[in-house]
Amino acid sequence: MREAYRGARYARSMKFSLWLPANLPWTDLRAAATHAAGATSGAANWRGLWLEDHFMDNTPEPNDGERGECLTQLTALAATVPDVRLGSLVLGNTYRHPAVVAKQAAAISDISDGRFVLGVGAGWQENEHRAFGLEFGDVPSRIRWFREALQVWTSLRDSARDGSGFADFDGERYRLEHASLNPKPHATLPILIGGKGEKVMPKLVARYADEWNMWSTPELFAQKNRIFTKALEDAGRESGSLWRTTQALVFFDDKARAADMAAKGRPAIGGSADELVELMGAYAEAGVDEFILPLTTIRDVAKLNDLGDRFLTEVAALIP
């Protein structure tokens, strides 16, 4: 069964990345990231390392667990961990002014020599907005604000790229007046949009995104991918111009736990290494370019490293 997908033909080889915990002390986070950057199993290695962007857990009060600040952590990793891509999965737009985010992203892009991916989303976690005094808004408002933020990010990035140097914008929520990114970001600063809505999100991805991400099972991804690919075609973009990424909770040797999590609405997969290889092949068939392994709840660095290494050795190394 392990050889099932070695002969399959895909438009591009499927890659694998690791989603690290944001609640580790810096020395532990650096150790885990350094280990991951050097981890290989034959032809398999981690293409990138990702961190989430939240200020607190989405759990009942009192809620005072440790939680790092995403862009600060990514800046530190950019300066200390070589070779792998680094990205936010994803920045909540409502937490920061998008022009300030653009400046931060340009700096991390420069520090990392182009390895940074600006992953962004509309924002959704209500409790942290309330706790930190941030305007939450309703869903339509957050989508409108996100659309404007995407215009701000792309106009600032692209004006830095094309030599014009300045960007102006006059929207409902955000305004720019002759703003610039200087120092400039690296020549490549991809924007990843996280989202799975079927009405507005596909159009935003088609217009603004270099990469797209959502939580999914293979079946769900195949369904959503058809919708997002149609939006690309409607916008006059080649399907291959969008890099598609996904993640699900992964349980080695525990299909029952995966099924229990799936029943609660969390995309989850589980089983033996052979079965996980089959599932990764199914993701590739559904159109996934990169599977991101989320190990965001593990505080023990040795356990985190062992699980990541096992996935590389027993699963990722067997996917073309």
mmCIF file of C-alpha atoms in Angstrom:
data_model
loop_
_atom_site.group_PDB
_atom_site.id
_atom_site.type_symbol
_atom_site.label_atom_id
_atom_site.label_comp_id
_atom_site.label_asym_id
_atom_site.label_seq_id
_atom_site.Cartn_x
_atom_site.Cartn_y
_atom_site.Cartn_z
ATOM 1 C CA MET A 1 0.000 0.000 0.000
ATOM 2 C CA ARG A 2 2.936 2.360 0.671
ATOM 3 C CA GLU A 3 3.764 2.385 -3.049
ATOM 4 C CA ALA A 4 0.238 3.275 -4.150
ATOM 5 C CA TYR A 5 0.944 6.867 -5.106
ATOM 6 C CA ARG A 6 4.536 6.661 -6.334
ATOM 7 C CA GLY A 7 3.410 6.246 -9.935
ATOM 8 C CA ALA A 8 0.743 8.951 -9.882
ATOM 9 C CA ARG A 9 1.217 12.020 -12.059
ATOM 10 C CA TYR A 10 0.518 15.451 -10.636
ATOM 11 C CA ALA A 11 0.965 18.879 -12.193
ATOM 12 C CA ARG A 12 3.545 19.642 -9.487
ATOM 13 C CA SER A 13 5.047 17.714 -6.625
ATOM 14 C CA MET A 14 3.171 17.921 -3.338
ATOM 15 C CA LYS A 15 5.087 19.661 -0.527
ATOM 16 C CA PHE A 16 4.820 19.517 3.255
ATOM 17 C CA SER A 17 5.080 22.165 5.938
ATOM 18 C CA LEU A 18 4.871 22.254 9.725
ATOM 19 C CA TRP A 19 2.580 24.400 11.880
ATOM 20 C CA LEU A 20 4.398 25.095 15.151
ATOM 21 C CA PRO A 21 2.838 26.035 18.521
ATOM 22 C CA ALA A 22 2.641 29.782 19.154
ATOM 23 C CA ASN A 23 2.535 29.264 22.931
ATOM 24 C CA LEU A 24 6.108 28.001 23.362
ATOM 25 C CA PRO A 25 8.757 30.058 25.149
ATOM 26 C CA TRP A 26 11.168 31.570 22.640
ATOM 27 C CA THR A 27 14.015 29.166 23.378
ATOM 28 C CA ASP A 28 11.711 26.177 22.811
ATOM 29 C CA LEU A 29 10.168 27.662 19.670
ATOM 30 C CA ARG A 30 13.610 28.368 18.240
ATOM 31 C CA ALA A 31 14.772 24.835 19.098
ATOM 32 C CA ALA A 32 11.738 23.245 17.441
ATOM 33 C CA ALA A 33 12.055 25.448 14.349
ATOM 34 C CA THR A 34 15.796 24.804 14.065
ATOM 35 C CA HIS A 35 15.211 21.063 14.287
ATOM 36 C CA ALA A 36 12.460 21.222 11.671
ATOM 37 C CA ALA A 37 14.590 23.293 9.293
ATOM 38 C CA GLY A 38 17.240 20.589 9.312
ATOM 39 C CA ALA A 39 14.914 17.564 9.302
ATOM 40 C CA THR A 40 14.949 15.405 6.171
ATOM 41 C CA SER A 41 13.865 11.917 5.197
ATOM 42 C CA GLY A 42 15.219 11.025 1.814
ATOM 43 C CA ALA A 43 13.728 13.560 -0.591
ATOM 44 C CA ALA A 44 11.251 14.858 1.999
ATOM 45 C CA ASN A 45 11.776 17.924 4.139
ATOM 46 C CA TRP A 46 9.681 20.753 5.502
ATOM 47 C CA ARG A 47 9.065 23.435 2.885
ATOM 48 C CA GLY A 48 7.882 25.928 5.467
ATOM 49 C CA LEU A 49 7.077 26.701 9.092
ATOM 50 C CA TRP A 50 3.859 28.450 10.075
ATOM 51 C CA LEU A 51 2.558 30.258 13.157
ATOM 52 C CA GLU A 52 -0.997 31.253 14.032
ATOM 53 C CA ASP A 53 -2.037 34.795 14.947
ATOM 54 C CA HIS A 54 -4.100 34.941 18.112
ATOM 55 C CA PHE A 55 -3.784 36.851 21.378
ATOM 56 C CA MET A 56 -5.585 34.289 23.519
ATOM 57 C CA ASP A 57 -7.192 30.859 23.321
ATOM 58 C CA ASN A 58 -10.787 30.484 22.215
ATOM 59 C CA THR A 59 -11.836 28.857 25.490
ATOM 60 C CA PRO A 60 -14.070 29.840 28.432
ATOM 61 C CA GLU A 61 -12.841 32.423 30.918
ATOM 62 C CA PRO A 62 -10.539 32.790 32.735
ATOM 63 C CA ASN A 63 -8.330 32.747 29.651
ATOM 64 C CA ASP A 64 -4.762 33.710 30.437
ATOM 65 C CA GLY A 65 -2.691 30.979 28.782
ATOM 66 C CA GLU A 66 0.630 31.753 27.146
ATOM 67 C CA ARG A 67 0.381 33.114 23.617
ATOM 68 C CA GLY A 68 3.152 34.655 21.544
ATOM 69 C CA GLU A 69 2.725 37.542 19.102
ATOM 70 C CA CYS A 70 2.917 36.146 15.595
ATOM 71 C CA LEU A 71 4.880 38.806 13.711
ATOM 72 C CA THR A 72 7.409 39.214 16.519
ATOM 73 C CA GLN A 73 7.996 35.464 16.621
ATOM 74 C CA LEU A 74 8.315 35.252 12.828
ATOM 75 C CA THR A 75 10.826 38.112 12.807
ATOM 76 C CA ALA A 76 12.965 36.275 15.339
ATOM 77 C CA LEU A 77 12.727 33.030 13.358
ATOM 78 C CA ALA A 78 13.615 34.868 10.143
ATOM 79 C CA ALA A 79 16.838 36.048 11.751
ATOM 80 C CA THR A 80 17.827 32.737 13.344
ATOM 81 C CA VAL A 81 16.408 29.810 11.344
ATOM 82 C CA PRO A 82 17.702 29.336 7.773
ATOM 83 C CA ASP A 83 16.423 27.761 4.564
ATOM 84 C CA VAL A 84 12.694 27.183 5.189
ATOM 85 C CA ARG A 85 9.807 29.470 4.297
ATOM 86 C CA LEU A 86 8.108 31.245 7.204
ATOM 87 C CA GLY A 87 4.515 32.368 7.264
ATOM 88 C CA SER A 88 1.502 33.557 9.249
ATOM 89 C CA LEU A 89 -1.503 31.230 9.215
ATOM 90 C CA VAL A 90 -3.203 33.641 9.248
ATOM 91 C CA LEU A 91 -3.014 37.251 10.424
ATOM 92 C CA GLY A 92 -6.407 38.546 11.519
ATOM 93 C CA ASN A 93 -6.995 41.756 9.578
ATOM 94 C CA THR A 94 -8.937 43.367 12.429
ATOM 95 C CA TYR A 95 -5.944 43.282 14.795
ATOM 96 C CA ARG A 96 -3.674 45.769 12.997
ATOM 97 C CA HIS A 97 -3.855 48.497 10.377
ATOM 98 C CA PRO A 98 -2.983 46.853 7.039
ATOM 99 C CA ALA A 99 -0.451 49.543 6.117
ATOM 100 C CA VAL A 100 1.452 48.822 9.339
ATOM 101 C CA VAL A 101 1.263 45.110 8.535
ATOM 102 C CA ALA A 102 2.720 45.860 5.099
ATOM 103 C CA LYS A 103 5.688 47.600 6.733
ATOM 104 C CA GLN A 104 6.183 44.664 9.096
ATOM 105 C CA ALA A 105 5.884 42.159 6.246
ATOM 106 C CA ALA A 106 8.409 44.068 4.149
ATOM 107 C CA ALA A 107 10.875 43.989 7.052
ATOM 108 C CA ILE A 108 10.436 40.240 7.641
ATOM 109 C CA SER A 109 10.713 39.641 3.900
ATOM 110 C CA ASP A 110 14.023 41.503 3.904
ATOM 111 C CA ILE A 111 15.351 39.790 7.043
ATOM 112 C CA SER A 112 14.428 36.335 5.709
ATOM 113 C CA ASP A 113 15.792 37.013 2.208
ATOM 114 C CA GLY A 114 12.407 36.427 0.619
ATOM 115 C CA ARG A 115 11.295 33.402 2.661
ATOM 116 C CA PHE A 116 8.303 35.138 4.288
ATOM 117 C CA VAL A 117 4.681 34.497 3.248
ATOM 118 C CA LEU A 118 2.092 37.057 4.350
ATOM 119 C CA GLY A 119 -0.871 34.875 5.281
ATOM 120 C CA VAL A 120 -4.017 36.896 6.012
ATOM 121 C CA GLY A 121 -7.679 36.425 6.858
ATOM 122 C CA ALA A 122 -10.737 38.487 7.748
ATOM 123 C CA GLY A 123 -10.650 37.688 11.494
ATOM 124 C CA TRP A 124 -13.183 35.635 13.430
ATOM 125 C CA GLN A 125 -12.337 35.071 17.135
ATOM 126 C CA GLU A 126 -14.666 37.318 19.096
ATOM 127 C CA ASN A 127 -13.294 36.888 22.622
ATOM 128 C CA GLU A 128 -9.872 38.377 21.844
ATOM 129 C CA HIS A 129 -11.435 41.394 20.145
ATOM 130 C CA ARG A 130 -13.404 42.065 23.306
ATOM 131 C CA ALA A 131 -10.455 41.438 25.637
ATOM 132 C CA PHE A 132 -8.036 43.657 23.710
ATOM 133 C CA GLY A 133 -10.471 46.420 22.810
ATOM 134 C CA LEU A 134 -10.596 45.693 19.071
ATOM 135 C CA GLU A 135 -13.639 46.442 16.925
ATOM 136 C CA PHE A 136 -15.168 43.136 15.863
ATOM 137 C CA GLY A 137 -17.956 44.129 13.524
ATOM 138 C CA ASP A 138 -20.369 41.775 11.824
ATOM 139 C CA VAL A 139 -19.394 39.339 9.075
ATOM 140 C CA PRO A 140 -20.253 41.646 6.142
ATOM 141 C CA SER A 141 -18.224 44.457 7.732
ATOM 142 C CA ARG A 142 -15.207 42.246 8.311
ATOM 143 C CA ILE A 143 -15.336 41.053 4.701
ATOM 144 C CA ARG A 144 -15.512 44.664 3.423
ATOM 145 C CA TRP A 145 -12.603 45.650 5.655
ATOM 146 C CA PHE A 146 -10.643 42.629 4.472
ATOM 147 C CA ARG A 147 -11.225 43.517 0.826
ATOM 148 C CA GLU A 148 -9.876 47.010 1.497
ATOM 149 C CA ALA A 149 -6.901 45.594 3.416
ATOM 150 C CA LEU A 150 -6.040 43.374 0.451
ATOM 151 C CA GLN A 151 -6.044 46.459 -1.766
ATOM 152 C CA VAL A 152 -3.731 48.207 0.698
ATOM 153 C CA TRP A 153 -1.308 45.270 0.925
ATOM 154 C CA THR A 154 -1.121 44.669 -2.796
ATOM 155 C CA SER A 155 -0.878 48.340 -3.752
ATOM 156 C CA LEU A 156 1.956 48.968 -1.289
ATOM 157 C CA ARG A 157 3.796 45.795 -2.278
ATOM 158 C CA ASP A 158 3.355 46.305 -5.994
ATOM 159 C CA SER A 159 4.301 49.982 -5.934
ATOM 160 C CA ALA A 160 7.530 48.954 -4.229
ATOM 161 C CA ARG A 161 8.099 46.281 -6.862
ATOM 162 C CA ASP A 162 7.387 48.293 -10.002
ATOM 163 C CA GLY A 163 9.428 51.333 -9.055
ATOM 164 C CA SER A 164 6.545 53.808 -8.749
ATOM 165 C CA GLY A 165 7.277 53.882 -5.023
ATOM 166 C CA PHE A 166 4.042 55.311 -3.637
ATOM 167 C CA ALA A 167 0.475 54.172 -3.066
ATOM 168 C CA ASP A 168 -2.740 56.088 -2.445
ATOM 169 C CA PHE A 169 -6.030 54.617 -1.308
ATOM 170 C CA ASP A 170 -9.335 56.081 -0.144
ATOM 171 C CA GLY A 171 -11.719 53.490 1.250
ATOM 172 C CA GLU A 172 -14.492 53.122 3.784
ATOM 173 C CA ARG A 173 -12.131 52.109 6.581
ATOM 174 C CA TYR A 174 -8.549 52.627 5.392
ATOM 175 C CA ARG A 175 -6.747 55.502 3.686
ATOM 176 C CA LEU A 176 -3.271 55.920 2.269
ATOM 177 C CA GLU A 177 -1.761 59.207 1.175
ATOM 178 C CA HIS A 178 1.447 58.805 -0.798
ATOM 179 C CA ALA A 179 2.560 55.852 1.351
ATOM 180 C CA SER A 180 5.570 53.725 0.473
ATOM 181 C CA LEU A 181 7.439 50.615 1.547
ATOM 182 C CA ASN A 182 11.057 51.645 1.952
ATOM 183 C CA PRO A 183 13.175 49.648 2.598
ATOM 184 C CA LYS A 184 11.448 47.506 -0.006
ATOM 185 C CA PRO A 185 10.388 43.905 0.597
ATOM 186 C CA HIS A 186 12.240 41.143 -1.168
ATOM 187 C CA ALA A 187 11.329 40.781 -4.836
ATOM 188 C CA THR A 188 8.932 37.993 -3.839
ATOM 189 C CA LEU A 189 6.428 38.669 -1.061
ATOM 190 C CA PRO A 190 3.551 36.239 -1.649
ATOM 191 C CA ILE A 191 0.144 36.878 -0.127
ATOM 192 C CA LEU A 192 -1.786 33.870 1.160
ATOM 193 C CA ILE A 193 -5.505 34.176 1.859
ATOM 194 C CA GLY A 194 -7.112 31.825 4.348
ATOM 195 C CA GLY A 195 -10.805 31.176 3.824
ATOM 196 C CA LYS A 196 -13.401 28.715 2.579
ATOM 197 C CA GLY A 197 -16.532 30.794 1.947
ATOM 198 C CA GLU A 198 -18.085 30.150 -1.433
ATOM 199 C CA LYS A 199 -19.497 33.567 -2.348
ATOM 200 C CA VAL A 200 -16.981 36.361 -1.752
ATOM 201 C CA MET A 201 -13.780 34.525 -0.805
ATOM 202 C CA PRO A 202 -13.156 32.822 -4.194
ATOM 203 C CA LYS A 203 -13.285 36.230 -5.920
ATOM 204 C CA LEU A 204 -10.879 37.752 -3.390
ATOM 205 C CA VAL A 205 -8.486 34.830 -3.794
ATOM 206 C CA ALA A 206 -8.675 35.045 -7.587
ATOM 207 C CA ARG A 207 -7.919 38.757 -7.572
ATOM 208 C CA TYR A 208 -5.371 39.171 -4.779
ATOM 209 C CA ALA A 209 -3.844 35.868 -3.632
ATOM 210 C CA ASP A 210 -0.684 34.075 -4.641
ATOM 211 C CA GLU A 211 -1.608 31.231 -2.285
ATOM 212 C CA TRP A 212 -4.823 29.939 -0.710
ATOM 213 C CA ASN A 213 -5.391 27.949 2.475
ATOM 214 C CA MET A 214 -8.238 26.207 4.268
ATOM 215 C CA TRP A 215 -8.791 23.382 6.750
ATOM 216 C CA SER A 216 -10.117 20.324 4.932
ATOM 217 C CA THR A 217 -10.447 16.630 4.336
ATOM 218 C CA PRO A 218 -9.613 15.450 0.800
ATOM 219 C CA GLU A 219 -13.292 15.337 -0.107
ATOM 220 C CA LEU A 220 -13.980 18.842 1.195
ATOM 221 C CA PHE A 221 -10.913 20.258 -0.527
ATOM 222 C CA ALA A 222 -11.924 18.763 -3.863
ATOM 223 C CA GLN A 223 -15.364 20.365 -3.529
ATOM 224 C CA LYS A 224 -14.024 23.813 -2.594
ATOM 225 C CA ASN A 225 -11.195 23.664 -5.114
ATOM 226 C CA ARG A 226 -13.672 23.395 -7.974
ATOM 227 C CA ILE A 227 -15.324 26.628 -6.827
ATOM 228 C CA PHE A 228 -12.064 28.524 -6.329
ATOM 229 C CA THR A 229 -10.649 27.280 -9.636
ATOM 230 C CA LYS A 230 -13.787 28.507 -11.422
ATOM 231 C CA ALA A 231 -13.240 31.930 -9.837
ATOM 232 C CA LEU A 232 -9.678 31.956 -11.197
ATOM 233 C CA GLU A 233 -10.953 31.137 -14.663
ATOM 234 C CA ASP A 234 -13.614 33.858 -14.423
ATOM 235 C CA ALA A 235 -10.887 36.345 -13.463
ATOM 236 C CA GLY A 236 -8.746 35.307 -16.428
ATOM 237 C CA ARG A 237 -6.072 33.612 -14.315
ATOM 238 C CA GLU A 238 -4.370 30.337 -15.050
ATOM 239 C CA SER A 239 -5.280 27.636 -12.536
ATOM 240 C CA GLY A 240 -1.617 26.936 -11.892
ATOM 241 C CA SER A 241 -0.955 30.516 -10.798
ATOM 242 C CA LEU A 242 -2.476 29.788 -7.361
ATOM 243 C CA TRP A 243 -0.600 27.646 -4.815
ATOM 244 C CA ARG A 244 -3.119 25.625 -2.791
ATOM 245 C CA THR A 245 -2.473 24.575 0.816
ATOM 246 C CA THR A 246 -4.496 22.782 3.459
ATOM 247 C CA GLN A 247 -4.270 21.159 6.862
ATOM 248 C CA ALA A 248 -6.165 18.758 9.094
ATOM 249 C CA LEU A 249 -5.583 17.325 12.541
ATOM 250 C CA VAL A 250 -3.512 14.163 12.101
ATOM 251 C CA PHE A 251 -3.716 11.189 14.461
ATOM 252 C CA PHE A 252 -1.234 8.367 13.948
ATOM 253 C CA ASP A 253 -2.784 4.960 14.648
ATOM 254 C CA ASP A 254 -6.017 6.445 15.978
ATOM 255 C CA LYS A 255 -8.821 6.553 13.427
ATOM 256 C CA ALA A 256 -11.421 6.618 16.202
ATOM 257 C CA ARG A 257 -10.098 9.868 17.650
ATOM 258 C CA ALA A 258 -9.934 11.417 14.191
ATOM 259 C CA ALA A 259 -13.548 10.402 13.587
ATOM 260 C CA ASP A 260 -14.563 11.897 16.934
ATOM 261 C CA MET A 261 -12.896 15.223 16.074
ATOM 262 C CA ALA A 262 -14.460 15.177 12.608
ATOM 263 C CA ALA A 263 -17.875 14.642 14.184
ATOM 264 C CA LYS A 264 -17.285 17.868 16.147
ATOM 265 C CA GLY A 265 -16.650 19.769 12.925
ATOM 266 C CA ARG A 266 -12.830 19.759 12.908
ATOM 267 C CA PRO A 267 -11.186 18.390 9.743
ATOM 268 C CA ALA A 268 -9.220 15.409 11.028
ATOM 269 C CA ILE A 269 -7.597 12.312 9.580
ATOM 270 C CA GLY A 270 -6.107 9.280 11.260
ATOM 271 C CA GLY A 271 -4.860 5.754 10.861
ATOM 272 C CA SER A 272 -1.696 3.797 10.236
ATOM 273 C CA ALA A 273 1.207 5.283 8.309
ATOM 274 C CA ASP A 274 0.017 3.357 5.250
ATOM 275 C CA GLU A 275 -3.455 4.863 5.569
ATOM 276 C CA LEU A 276 -2.037 8.359 6.001
ATOM 277 C CA VAL A 277 0.009 7.884 2.833
ATOM 278 C CA GLU A 278 -3.232 7.002 1.038
ATOM 279 C CA LEU A 279 -4.894 10.100 2.452
ATOM 280 C CA MET A 280 -2.028 12.361 1.364
ATOM 281 C CA GLY A 281 -2.363 10.911 -2.105
ATOM 282 C CA ALA A 282 -6.066 11.734 -1.993
ATOM 283 C CA TYR A 283 -5.246 15.330 -1.046
ATOM 284 C CA ALA A 284 -2.867 15.530 -4.005
ATOM 285 C CA GLU A 285 -5.542 14.148 -6.313
ATOM 286 C CA ALA A 286 -7.950 16.796 -4.979
ATOM 287 C CA GLY A 287 -5.523 19.538 -6.029
ATOM 288 C CA VAL A 288 -3.520 20.253 -2.859
ATOM 289 C CA ASP A 289 -0.002 21.557 -3.516
ATOM 290 C CA GLU A 290 1.112 21.642 0.110
ATOM 291 C CA PHE A 291 -0.135 19.849 3.224
ATOM 292 C CA ILE A 292 0.577 21.612 6.515
ATOM 293 C CA LEU A 293 0.913 19.372 9.579
ATOM 294 C CA PRO A 294 -0.551 21.183 12.623
ATOM 295 C CA LEU A 295 1.262 20.377 15.858
ATOM 296 C CA THR A 296 0.014 23.495 17.595
ATOM 297 C CA THR A 297 -1.053 21.966 20.925
ATOM 298 C CA ILE A 298 2.190 20.172 21.822
ATOM 299 C CA ARG A 299 4.331 21.909 24.450
ATOM 300 C CA ASP A 300 7.007 19.223 24.755
ATOM 301 C CA VAL A 301 9.681 20.000 22.140
ATOM 302 C CA ALA A 302 11.064 16.452 22.058
ATOM 303 C CA LYS A 303 7.589 15.028 21.393
ATOM 304 C CA LEU A 304 6.925 17.695 18.775
ATOM 305 C CA ASN A 305 10.195 16.852 17.007
ATOM 306 C CA ASP A 306 9.495 13.116 17.143
ATOM 307 C CA LEU A 307 6.004 13.465 15.668
ATOM 308 C CA GLY A 308 7.235 15.751 12.921
ATOM 309 C CA ASP A 309 10.111 13.408 12.069
ATOM 310 C CA ARG A 310 7.758 10.423 12.005
ATOM 311 C CA PHE A 311 5.437 12.187 9.579
ATOM 312 C CA LEU A 312 8.355 13.078 7.295
ATOM 313 C CA THR A 313 9.792 9.558 7.392
ATOM 314 C CA GLU A 314 6.657 7.427 7.220
ATOM 315 C CA VAL A 315 4.315 9.636 5.180
ATOM 316 C CA ALA A 316 5.818 12.606 3.362
ATOM 317 C CA ALA A 317 8.805 10.683 2.025
ATOM 318 C CA LEU A 318 6.442 8.339 0.165
ATOM 319 C CA ILE A 319 4.458 11.022 -1.679
ATOM 320 C CA PRO A 320 5.818 12.154 -5.080
#
